[in-house]
Short mmCIF file of C-alpha atoms in Angstrom, two decimals:
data_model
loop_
_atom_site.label_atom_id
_atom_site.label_comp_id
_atom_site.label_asym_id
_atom_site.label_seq_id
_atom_site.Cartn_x
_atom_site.Cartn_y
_atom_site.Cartn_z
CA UNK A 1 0.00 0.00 0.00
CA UNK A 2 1.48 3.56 -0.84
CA UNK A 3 0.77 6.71 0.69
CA UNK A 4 0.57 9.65 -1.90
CA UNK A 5 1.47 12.40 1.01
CA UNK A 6 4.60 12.11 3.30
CA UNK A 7 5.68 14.37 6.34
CA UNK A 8 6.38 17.57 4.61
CA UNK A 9 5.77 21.28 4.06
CA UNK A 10 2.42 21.29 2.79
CA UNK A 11 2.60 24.61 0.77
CA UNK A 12 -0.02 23.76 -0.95
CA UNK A 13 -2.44 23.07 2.23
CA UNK A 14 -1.08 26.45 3.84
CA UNK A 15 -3.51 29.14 4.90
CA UNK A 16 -3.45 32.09 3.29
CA UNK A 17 -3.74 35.79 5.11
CA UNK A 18 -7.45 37.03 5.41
CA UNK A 19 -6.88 40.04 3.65
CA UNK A 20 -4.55 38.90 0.94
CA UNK A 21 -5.94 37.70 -2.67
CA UNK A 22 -6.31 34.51 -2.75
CA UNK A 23 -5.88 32.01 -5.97
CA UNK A 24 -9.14 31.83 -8.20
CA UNK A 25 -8.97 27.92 -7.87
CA UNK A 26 -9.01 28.41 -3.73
CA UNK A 27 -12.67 30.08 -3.56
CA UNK A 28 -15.73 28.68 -2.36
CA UNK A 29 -18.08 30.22 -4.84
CA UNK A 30 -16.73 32.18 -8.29
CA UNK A 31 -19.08 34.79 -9.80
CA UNK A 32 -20.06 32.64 -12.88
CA UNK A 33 -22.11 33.10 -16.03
CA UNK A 34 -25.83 34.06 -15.03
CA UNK A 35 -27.09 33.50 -11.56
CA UNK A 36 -24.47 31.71 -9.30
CA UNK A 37 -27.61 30.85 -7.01
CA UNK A 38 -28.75 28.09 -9.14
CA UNK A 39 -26.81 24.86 -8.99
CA UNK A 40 -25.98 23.26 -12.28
CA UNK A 41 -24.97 19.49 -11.14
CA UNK A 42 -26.68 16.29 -11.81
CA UNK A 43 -26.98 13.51 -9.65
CA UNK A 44 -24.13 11.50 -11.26
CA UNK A 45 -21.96 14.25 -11.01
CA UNK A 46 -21.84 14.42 -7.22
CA UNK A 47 -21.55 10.63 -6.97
CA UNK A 48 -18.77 10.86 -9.50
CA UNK A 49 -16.59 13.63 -7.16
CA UNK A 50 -15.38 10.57 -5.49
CA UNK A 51 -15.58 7.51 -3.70
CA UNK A 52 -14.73 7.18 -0.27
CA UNK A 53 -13.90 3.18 1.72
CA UNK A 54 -13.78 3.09 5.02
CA UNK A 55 -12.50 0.48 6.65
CA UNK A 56 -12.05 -0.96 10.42
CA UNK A 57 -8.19 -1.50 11.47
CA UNK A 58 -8.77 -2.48 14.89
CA UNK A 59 -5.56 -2.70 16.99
CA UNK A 60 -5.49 -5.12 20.10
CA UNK A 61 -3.50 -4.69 23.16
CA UNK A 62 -3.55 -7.97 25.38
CA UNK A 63 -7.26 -9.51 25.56
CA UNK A 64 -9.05 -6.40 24.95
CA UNK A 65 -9.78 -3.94 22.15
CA UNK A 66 -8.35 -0.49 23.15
CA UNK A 67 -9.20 1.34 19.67
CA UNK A 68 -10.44 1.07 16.37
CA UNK A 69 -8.43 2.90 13.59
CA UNK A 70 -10.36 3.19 10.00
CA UNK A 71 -8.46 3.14 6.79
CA UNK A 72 -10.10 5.81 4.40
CA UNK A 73 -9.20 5.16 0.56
CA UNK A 74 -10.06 8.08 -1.84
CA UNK A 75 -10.82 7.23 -5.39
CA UNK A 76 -10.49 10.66 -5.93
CA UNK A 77 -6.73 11.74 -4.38
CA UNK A 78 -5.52 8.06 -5.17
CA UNK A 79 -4.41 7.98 -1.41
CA UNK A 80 -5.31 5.50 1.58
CA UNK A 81 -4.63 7.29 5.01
CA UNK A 82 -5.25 5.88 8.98
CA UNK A 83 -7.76 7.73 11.41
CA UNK A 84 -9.03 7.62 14.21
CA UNK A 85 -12.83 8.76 15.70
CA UNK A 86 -11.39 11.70 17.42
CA UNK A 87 -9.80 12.99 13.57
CA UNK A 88 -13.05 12.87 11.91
CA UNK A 89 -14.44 14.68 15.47
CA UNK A 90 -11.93 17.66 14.67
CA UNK A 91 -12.68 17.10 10.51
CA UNK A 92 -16.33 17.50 11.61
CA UNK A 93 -15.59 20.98 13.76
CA UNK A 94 -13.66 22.85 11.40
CA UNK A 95 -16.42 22.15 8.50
CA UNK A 96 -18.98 23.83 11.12
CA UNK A 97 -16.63 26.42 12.22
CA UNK A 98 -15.66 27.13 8.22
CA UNK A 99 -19.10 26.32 6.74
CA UNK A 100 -21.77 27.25 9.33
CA UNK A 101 -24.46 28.08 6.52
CA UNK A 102 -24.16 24.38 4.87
CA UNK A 103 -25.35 21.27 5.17
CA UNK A 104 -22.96 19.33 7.55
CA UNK A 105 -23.58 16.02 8.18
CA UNK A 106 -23.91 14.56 11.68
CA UNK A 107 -20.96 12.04 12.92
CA UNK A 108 -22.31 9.01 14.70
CA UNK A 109 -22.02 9.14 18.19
CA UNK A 110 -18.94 8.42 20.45
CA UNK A 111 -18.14 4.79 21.60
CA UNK A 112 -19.63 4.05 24.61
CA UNK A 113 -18.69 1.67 27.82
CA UNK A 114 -18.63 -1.79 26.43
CA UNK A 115 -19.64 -1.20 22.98
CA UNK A 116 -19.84 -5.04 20.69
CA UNK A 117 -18.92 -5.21 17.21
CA UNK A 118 -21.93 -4.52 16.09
CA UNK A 119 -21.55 -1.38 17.38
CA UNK A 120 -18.11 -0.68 15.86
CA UNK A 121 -19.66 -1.95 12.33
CA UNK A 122 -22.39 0.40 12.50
CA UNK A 123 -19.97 3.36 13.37
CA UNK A 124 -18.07 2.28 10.44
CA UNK A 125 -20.70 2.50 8.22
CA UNK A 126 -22.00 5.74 9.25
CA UNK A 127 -18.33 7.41 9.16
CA UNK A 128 -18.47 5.97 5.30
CA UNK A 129 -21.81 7.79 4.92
CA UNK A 130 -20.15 11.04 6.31
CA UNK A 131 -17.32 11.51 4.71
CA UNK A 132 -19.16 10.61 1.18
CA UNK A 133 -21.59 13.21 1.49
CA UNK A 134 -18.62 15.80 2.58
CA UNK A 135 -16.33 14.69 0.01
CA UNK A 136 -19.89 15.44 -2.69
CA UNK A 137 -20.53 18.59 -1.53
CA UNK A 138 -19.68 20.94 -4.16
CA UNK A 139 -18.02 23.52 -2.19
CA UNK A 140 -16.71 21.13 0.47
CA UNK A 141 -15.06 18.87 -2.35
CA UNK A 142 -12.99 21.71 -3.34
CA UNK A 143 -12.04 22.93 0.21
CA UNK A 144 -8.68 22.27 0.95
CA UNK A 145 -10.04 20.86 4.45
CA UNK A 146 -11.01 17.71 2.91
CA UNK A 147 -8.04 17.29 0.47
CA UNK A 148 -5.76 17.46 3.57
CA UNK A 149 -8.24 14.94 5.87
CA UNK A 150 -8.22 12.85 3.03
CA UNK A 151 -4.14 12.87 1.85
CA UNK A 152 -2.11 13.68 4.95
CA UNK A 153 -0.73 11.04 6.11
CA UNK A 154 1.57 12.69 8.89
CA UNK A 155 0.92 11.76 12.83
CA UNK A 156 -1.09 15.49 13.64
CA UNK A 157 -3.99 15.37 11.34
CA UNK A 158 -5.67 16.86 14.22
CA UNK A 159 -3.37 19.83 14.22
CA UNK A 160 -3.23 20.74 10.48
CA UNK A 161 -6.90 20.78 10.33
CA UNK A 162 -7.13 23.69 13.11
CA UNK A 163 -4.46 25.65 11.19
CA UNK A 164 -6.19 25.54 8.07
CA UNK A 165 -9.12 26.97 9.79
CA UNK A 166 -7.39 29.60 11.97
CA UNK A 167 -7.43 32.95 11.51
CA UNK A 168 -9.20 32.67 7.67
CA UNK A 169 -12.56 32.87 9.14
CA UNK A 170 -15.85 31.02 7.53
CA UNK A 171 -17.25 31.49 4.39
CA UNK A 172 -18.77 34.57 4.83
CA UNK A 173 -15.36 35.98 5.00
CA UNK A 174 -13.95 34.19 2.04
CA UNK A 175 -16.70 34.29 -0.56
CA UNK A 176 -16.85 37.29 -3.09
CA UNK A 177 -20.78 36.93 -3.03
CA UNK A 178 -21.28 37.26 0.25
CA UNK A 179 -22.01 40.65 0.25
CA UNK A 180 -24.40 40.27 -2.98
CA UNK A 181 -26.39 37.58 -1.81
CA UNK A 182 -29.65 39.35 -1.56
CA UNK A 183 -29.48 40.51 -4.86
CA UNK A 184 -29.79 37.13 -6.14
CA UNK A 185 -32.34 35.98 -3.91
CA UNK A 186 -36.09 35.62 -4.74
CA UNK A 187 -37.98 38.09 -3.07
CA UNK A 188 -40.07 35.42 -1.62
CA UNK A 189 -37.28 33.81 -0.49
CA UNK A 190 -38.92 33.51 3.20
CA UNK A 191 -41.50 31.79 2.20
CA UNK A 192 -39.81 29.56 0.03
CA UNK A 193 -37.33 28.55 2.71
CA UNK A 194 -40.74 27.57 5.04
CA UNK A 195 -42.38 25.79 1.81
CA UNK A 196 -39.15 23.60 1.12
CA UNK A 197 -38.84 23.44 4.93
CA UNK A 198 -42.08 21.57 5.09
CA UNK A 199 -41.56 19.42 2.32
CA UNK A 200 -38.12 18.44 2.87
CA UNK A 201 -39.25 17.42 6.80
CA UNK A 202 -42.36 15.28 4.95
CA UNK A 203 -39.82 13.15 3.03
CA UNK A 204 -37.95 12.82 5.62
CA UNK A 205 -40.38 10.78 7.87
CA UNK A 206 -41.62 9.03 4.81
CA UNK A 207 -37.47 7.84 4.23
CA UNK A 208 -37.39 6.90 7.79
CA UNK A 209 -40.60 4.73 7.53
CA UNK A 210 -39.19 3.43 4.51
CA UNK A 211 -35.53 2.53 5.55
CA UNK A 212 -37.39 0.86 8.88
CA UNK A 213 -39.42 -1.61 6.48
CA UNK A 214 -35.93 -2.24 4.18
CA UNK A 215 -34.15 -2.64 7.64
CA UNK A 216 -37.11 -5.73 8.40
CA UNK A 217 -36.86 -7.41 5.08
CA UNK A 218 -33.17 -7.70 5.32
CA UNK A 219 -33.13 -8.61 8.64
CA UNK A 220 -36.18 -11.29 7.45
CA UNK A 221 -34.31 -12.81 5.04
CA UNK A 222 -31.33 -13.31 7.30
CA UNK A 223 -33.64 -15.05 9.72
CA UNK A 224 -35.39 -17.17 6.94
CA UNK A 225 -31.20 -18.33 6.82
CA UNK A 226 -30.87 -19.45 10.02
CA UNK A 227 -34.22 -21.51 10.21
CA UNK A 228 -33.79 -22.56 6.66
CA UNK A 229 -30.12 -24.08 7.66
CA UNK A 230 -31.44 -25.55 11.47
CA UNK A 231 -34.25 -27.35 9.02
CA UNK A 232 -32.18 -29.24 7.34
CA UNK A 233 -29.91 -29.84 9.70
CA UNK A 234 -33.07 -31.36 11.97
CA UNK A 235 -34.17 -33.64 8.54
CA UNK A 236 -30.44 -34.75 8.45
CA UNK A 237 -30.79 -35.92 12.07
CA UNK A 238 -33.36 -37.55 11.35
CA UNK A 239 -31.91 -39.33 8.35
CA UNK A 240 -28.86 -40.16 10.80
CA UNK A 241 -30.81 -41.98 13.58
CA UNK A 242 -29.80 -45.50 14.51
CA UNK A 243 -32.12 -46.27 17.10
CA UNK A 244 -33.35 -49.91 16.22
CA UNK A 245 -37.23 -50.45 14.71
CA UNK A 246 -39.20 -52.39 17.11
CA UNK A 247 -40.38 -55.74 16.08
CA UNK A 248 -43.91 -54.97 15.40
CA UNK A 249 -42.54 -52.09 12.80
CA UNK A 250 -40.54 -54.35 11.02
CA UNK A 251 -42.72 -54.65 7.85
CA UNK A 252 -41.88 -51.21 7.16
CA UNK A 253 -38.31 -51.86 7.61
CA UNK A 254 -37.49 -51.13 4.05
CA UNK A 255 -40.03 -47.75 3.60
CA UNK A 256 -38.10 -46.24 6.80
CA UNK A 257 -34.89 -46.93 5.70
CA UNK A 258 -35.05 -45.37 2.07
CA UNK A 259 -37.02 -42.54 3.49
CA UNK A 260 -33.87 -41.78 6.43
CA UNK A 261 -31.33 -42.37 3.41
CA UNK A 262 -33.10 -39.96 0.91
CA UNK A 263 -33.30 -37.63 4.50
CA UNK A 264 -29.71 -37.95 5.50
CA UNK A 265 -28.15 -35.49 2.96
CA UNK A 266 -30.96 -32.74 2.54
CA UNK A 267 -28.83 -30.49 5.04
CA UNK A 268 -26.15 -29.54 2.38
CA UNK A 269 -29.52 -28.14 0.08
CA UNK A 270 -30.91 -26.57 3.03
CA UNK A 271 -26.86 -25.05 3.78
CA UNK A 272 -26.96 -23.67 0.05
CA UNK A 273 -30.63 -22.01 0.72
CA UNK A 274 -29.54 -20.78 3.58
CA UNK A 275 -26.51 -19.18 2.03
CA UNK A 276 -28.25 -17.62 -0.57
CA UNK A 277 -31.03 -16.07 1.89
CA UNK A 278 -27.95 -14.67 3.37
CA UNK A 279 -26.54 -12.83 0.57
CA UNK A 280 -29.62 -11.32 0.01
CA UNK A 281 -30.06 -10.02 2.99
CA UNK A 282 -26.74 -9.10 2.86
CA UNK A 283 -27.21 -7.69 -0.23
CA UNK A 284 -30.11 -5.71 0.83
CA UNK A 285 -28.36 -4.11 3.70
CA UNK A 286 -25.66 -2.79 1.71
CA UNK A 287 -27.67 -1.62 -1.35
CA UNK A 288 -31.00 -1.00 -0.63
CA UNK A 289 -30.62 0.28 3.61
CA UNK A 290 -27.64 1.95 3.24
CA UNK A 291 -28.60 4.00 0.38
CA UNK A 292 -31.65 5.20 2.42
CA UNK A 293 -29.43 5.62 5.42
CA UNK A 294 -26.81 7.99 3.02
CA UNK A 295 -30.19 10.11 1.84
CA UNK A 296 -31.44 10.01 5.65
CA UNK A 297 -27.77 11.45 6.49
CA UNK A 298 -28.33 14.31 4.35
CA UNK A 299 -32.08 14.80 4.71
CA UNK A 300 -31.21 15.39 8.92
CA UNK A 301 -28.48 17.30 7.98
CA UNK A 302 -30.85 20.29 6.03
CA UNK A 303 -33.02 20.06 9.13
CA UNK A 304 -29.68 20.76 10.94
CA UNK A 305 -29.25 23.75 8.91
CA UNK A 306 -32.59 25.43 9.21
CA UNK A 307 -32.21 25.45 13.16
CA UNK A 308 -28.99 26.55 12.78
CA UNK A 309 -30.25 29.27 10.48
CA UNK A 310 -33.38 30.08 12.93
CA UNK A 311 -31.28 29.56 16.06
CA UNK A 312 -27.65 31.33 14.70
CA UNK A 313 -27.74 34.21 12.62
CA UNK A 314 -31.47 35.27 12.69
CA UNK A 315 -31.13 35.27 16.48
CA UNK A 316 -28.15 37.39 16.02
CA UNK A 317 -29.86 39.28 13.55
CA UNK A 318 -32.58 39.73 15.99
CA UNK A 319 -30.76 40.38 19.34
CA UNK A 320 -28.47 43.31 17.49
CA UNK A 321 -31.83 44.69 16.23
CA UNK A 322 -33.28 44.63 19.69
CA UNK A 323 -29.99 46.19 21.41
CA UNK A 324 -29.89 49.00 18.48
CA UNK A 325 -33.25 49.69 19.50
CA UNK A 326 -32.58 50.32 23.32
CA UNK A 327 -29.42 52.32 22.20
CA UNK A 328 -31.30 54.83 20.52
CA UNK A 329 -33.89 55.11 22.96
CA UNK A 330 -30.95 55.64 25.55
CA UNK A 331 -29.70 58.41 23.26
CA UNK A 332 -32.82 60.04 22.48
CA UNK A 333 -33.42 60.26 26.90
CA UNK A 334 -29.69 61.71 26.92
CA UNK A 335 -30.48 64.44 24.58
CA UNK A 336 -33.78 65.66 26.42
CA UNK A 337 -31.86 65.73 29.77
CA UNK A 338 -29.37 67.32 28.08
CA UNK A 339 -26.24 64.98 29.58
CA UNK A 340 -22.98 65.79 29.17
CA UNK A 341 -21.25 65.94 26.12
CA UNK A 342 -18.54 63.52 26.23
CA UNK A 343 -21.54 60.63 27.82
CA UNK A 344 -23.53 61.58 24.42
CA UNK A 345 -20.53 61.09 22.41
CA UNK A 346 -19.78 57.56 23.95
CA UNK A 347 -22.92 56.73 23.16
CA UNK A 348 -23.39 57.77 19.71
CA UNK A 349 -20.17 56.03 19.25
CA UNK A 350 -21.54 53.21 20.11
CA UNK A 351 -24.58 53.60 18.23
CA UNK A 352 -22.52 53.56 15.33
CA UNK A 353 -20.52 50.53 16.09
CA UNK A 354 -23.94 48.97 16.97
CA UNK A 355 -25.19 49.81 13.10
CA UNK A 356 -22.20 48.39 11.38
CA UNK A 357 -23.08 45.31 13.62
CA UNK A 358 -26.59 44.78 12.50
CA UNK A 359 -25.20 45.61 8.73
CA UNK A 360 -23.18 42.67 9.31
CA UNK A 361 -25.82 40.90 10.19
CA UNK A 362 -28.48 41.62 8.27
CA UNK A 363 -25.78 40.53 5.51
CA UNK A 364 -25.01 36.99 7.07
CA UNK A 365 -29.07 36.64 7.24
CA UNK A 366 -29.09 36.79 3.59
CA UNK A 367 -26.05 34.88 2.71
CA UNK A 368 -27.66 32.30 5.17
CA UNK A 369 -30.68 32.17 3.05
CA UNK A 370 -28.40 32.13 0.14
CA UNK A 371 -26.99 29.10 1.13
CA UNK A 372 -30.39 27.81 2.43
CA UNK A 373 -31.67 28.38 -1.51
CA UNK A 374 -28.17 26.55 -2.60
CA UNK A 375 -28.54 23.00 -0.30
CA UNK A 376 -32.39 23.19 -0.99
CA UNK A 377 -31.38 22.48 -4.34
CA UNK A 378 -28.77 20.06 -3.46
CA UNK A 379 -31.17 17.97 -1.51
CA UNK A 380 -33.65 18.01 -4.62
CA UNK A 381 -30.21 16.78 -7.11
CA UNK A 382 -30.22 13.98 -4.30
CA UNK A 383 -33.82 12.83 -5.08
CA UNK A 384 -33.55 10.84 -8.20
CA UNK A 385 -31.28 8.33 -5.97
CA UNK A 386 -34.97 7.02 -4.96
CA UNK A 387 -34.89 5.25 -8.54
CA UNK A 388 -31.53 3.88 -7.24
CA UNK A 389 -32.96 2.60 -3.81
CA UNK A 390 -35.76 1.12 -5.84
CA UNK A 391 -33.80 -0.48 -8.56
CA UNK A 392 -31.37 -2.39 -5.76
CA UNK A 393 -34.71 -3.38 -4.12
CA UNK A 394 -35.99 -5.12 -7.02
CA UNK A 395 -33.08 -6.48 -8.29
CA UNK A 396 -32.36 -7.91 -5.08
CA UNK A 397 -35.85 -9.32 -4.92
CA UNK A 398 -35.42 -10.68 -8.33
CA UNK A 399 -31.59 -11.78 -8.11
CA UNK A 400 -32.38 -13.58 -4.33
CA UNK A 401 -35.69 -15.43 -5.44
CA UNK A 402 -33.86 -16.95 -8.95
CA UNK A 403 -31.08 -17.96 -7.07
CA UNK A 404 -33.59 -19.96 -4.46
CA UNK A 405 -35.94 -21.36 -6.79
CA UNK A 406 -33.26 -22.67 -8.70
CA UNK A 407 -31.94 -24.92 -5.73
CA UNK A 408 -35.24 -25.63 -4.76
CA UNK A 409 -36.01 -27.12 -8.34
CA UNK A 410 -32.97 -29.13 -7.79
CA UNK A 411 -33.79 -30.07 -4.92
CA UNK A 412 -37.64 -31.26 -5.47
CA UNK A 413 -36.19 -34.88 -7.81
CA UNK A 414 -34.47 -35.76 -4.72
CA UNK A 415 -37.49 -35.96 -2.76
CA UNK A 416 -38.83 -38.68 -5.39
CA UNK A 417 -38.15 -41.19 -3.01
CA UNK A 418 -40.01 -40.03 -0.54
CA UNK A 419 -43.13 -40.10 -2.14
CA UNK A 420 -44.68 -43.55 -3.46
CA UNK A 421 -47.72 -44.70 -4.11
CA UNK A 422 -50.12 -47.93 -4.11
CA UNK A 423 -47.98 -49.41 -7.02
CA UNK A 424 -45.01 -48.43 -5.22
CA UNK A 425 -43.93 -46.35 -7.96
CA UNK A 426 -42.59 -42.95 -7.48
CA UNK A 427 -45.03 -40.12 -8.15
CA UNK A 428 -44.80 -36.23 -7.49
CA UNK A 429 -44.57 -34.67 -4.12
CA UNK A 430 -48.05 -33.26 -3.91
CA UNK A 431 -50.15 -31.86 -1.22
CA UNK A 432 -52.63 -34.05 0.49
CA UNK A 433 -55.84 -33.62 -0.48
CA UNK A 434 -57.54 -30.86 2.16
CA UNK A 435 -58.92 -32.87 5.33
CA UNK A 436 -56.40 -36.01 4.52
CA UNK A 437 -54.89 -35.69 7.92
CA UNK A 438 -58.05 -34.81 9.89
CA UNK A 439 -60.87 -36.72 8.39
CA UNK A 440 -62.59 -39.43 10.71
#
């Protein structure tokens, strides 16, 4: 295995100076031809950015697993790199502190006391999920955050994440537009934002009904498996059983010994049906819950946004407001008492300082909703991976049931034997006719 970045000067990772130009390749958003509000990017073109394995590396010390690293493989940067939980933790807090108006997705939660494998697995899988969706994200997949998370390979990940954020400042501060947001926004864009609000929050607890029934079948068709293989294994035993025939059952010596022979080796076609439930539900984890797992990633991480929206900058927006108010109601009480001079002058001063405040503001509000309207579109590019959900589904459905038919067809002519009738001759294994087994 070789790793693409070494210990060395990263000039090309390095930060540059707030106030100094930076290179046309190294911004977020470019002013480009029309309205740079409207996203131009397909559904294949996100999943094409790049493709991100993550695997477990678990190291043990003595009897007892002390940590789990994860090997994470780009497609994209040709580079396989260790981590641990606590990098993607820091990964996770610079995209926040960096890109507090977009959709970050949510890490899964910290191990806790005695966590099982299953556990660990899960984890796995939803770190996968994260990083995907990150390294997708049209301005995140350009962000030098993620090329360095994704092809340093040096010992303080940690550490060269935290410089790359420090002293730059978010994206506010680094995009051209953020200043001319408004002007690009619908003037309806309120109600918009509350319209796709709703919606997006509909499909969401339609996904999560819908990943809950996937979740059922797959775990269904792993139990089918395991009763599947204990059923032949039980007909095999059976078939195996030497315990002699009494003496009054001897005439049907001969019946009960080609029925336990024809018996005895139905467990390995009972094995192969239980292998092949397994794959499917295998299978169906991978393609079919996973892919409404990814979507349920991103769909809870818009939600995330719009509280941090409501909850962040509009409560900022709101406070400043408030506090500008009091200020000039402070100022307007000086003046009628006629204060002194220098009191007044502190406080118009600080008037002042409190207007350029709520100008900042007011223009974070709208590059908020700017990049509201952006990852409302992203989430609609996502949508067409329902055909994808629904196309593993069914192919799974189709795949699993030709593959168990088939070894049930090949297994019904060795089941001749078991069935004979009056003329002793061997005749199809059909149903008894209804009452057979109850009639007086």
């Amino acid at each position: 295995m070789s790793y693409c970045i070494k210990e060395r000067a990263h000039s090309d990772l390095a930060k540059p100076p707030v106030n100094e130009p930076r290179e046309p390749e190294q911004f977020l958003m470019q002013a480009p031809q029309g309205n740079p509000l409207l996203l131009s990017h397909t559904l294949q073109e996100l999943l094409s950015k790049d493709s991100v394995q993550v695997e477990l590396i678990p190291e043990k010390k003595g009897l007892f697993l002390k940590h789990v690293e994860y090997e994470v493989s780009s497609k994209r940067f040709k580079c396989s790199v260790y981590r641990r939980y606590n990098d993607f933790v820091v990964f996770h807090e610079m995209l926040l502190q960096k890109f507090p108006y977009r959709m970050v997705p949510a890490l899964p939660p910290k191990r806790m006391l005695g966590a099982d494998r299953e556990f660990i697995e899960s984890r796995r899988r939803a770190l996968k999920r994260f990083i995907n969706l990150v390294a997708r994200h049209p301005p995140f997949s350009e962000d030098v955050l993620l090329k360095l998370f994704l092809s340093f390979s040096g010992s303080d990940v940690q550490n060269k994440l935290r410089e790359l954020v420090q002293g730059v400042g978010d994206e506010f501060m680094t995009c051209r537009l953020a200043t001319q947001a408004k002007d690009f926004l619908p003037a309806d864009i309120q109600a918009q934002f509350a319209a796709s609000r709703e919606l997006i929050r509909n499909i969401y607890n339609s996904f999560y009904k819908l990943r809950d029934r996937a979740e059922r079948i797959a775990s269904r068709a792993i139990d089918n498996a395991s009763d599947l293989l204990i059923f032949g294994k039980e007909l095999s035993a059976l078939g195996s059983d030497t315990t002699p025939l009494p003496s009054w059952a001897a005439l049907n010596n001969s019946t009960w010994g080609t029925l336990k022979q024809a018996l005895k080796g139905l467990s390995v076609e009972f094995a192969l049906l239980a292998d092949k439930a397994v794959q499917q539900g295998k299978q169906e984890e991978n393609d079919v819950v996973e892919k409404l797992n990814l979507f349920l990633d991103l769909l809870q991480s818009y939600k995330d946004l719009c509280e941090r929206h409501e909850k962040g900058v509009l409560h900022k927006h709101q406070r400043a407001l408030h506090k500008y108010s009091m200020m000039k109601k402070q100022m307007m009480s000086a003046t009628v008492q006629n204060k002194e001079p220098e009191s007044v002058e502190q406080l118009e001063s600080r008037i002042v300082e409190q207007e350029n405040a709520i100008l900042t503001m007011e223009l974070r509000n709208y590059f908020s909703l700017y990049c509201l309207h952006q990852e409302t579109q992203l989430i609609h590019i996502y949508l067409p991976l329902t055909s994808h959900i629904l196309g593993a589904f069914v192919n799974s459905q189709i795949q699993g049931h030709k593959e168990m038919s088939k070894v049930w067809n090949e297994l019904k002519p060795k089941l001749s034997c078991l069935f004979v009738g009056s003329s002793n001759m061997p005749t199809p294994p059909l149903s008894p006719p209804e009452g057979n087994f109850f009639s007086n």
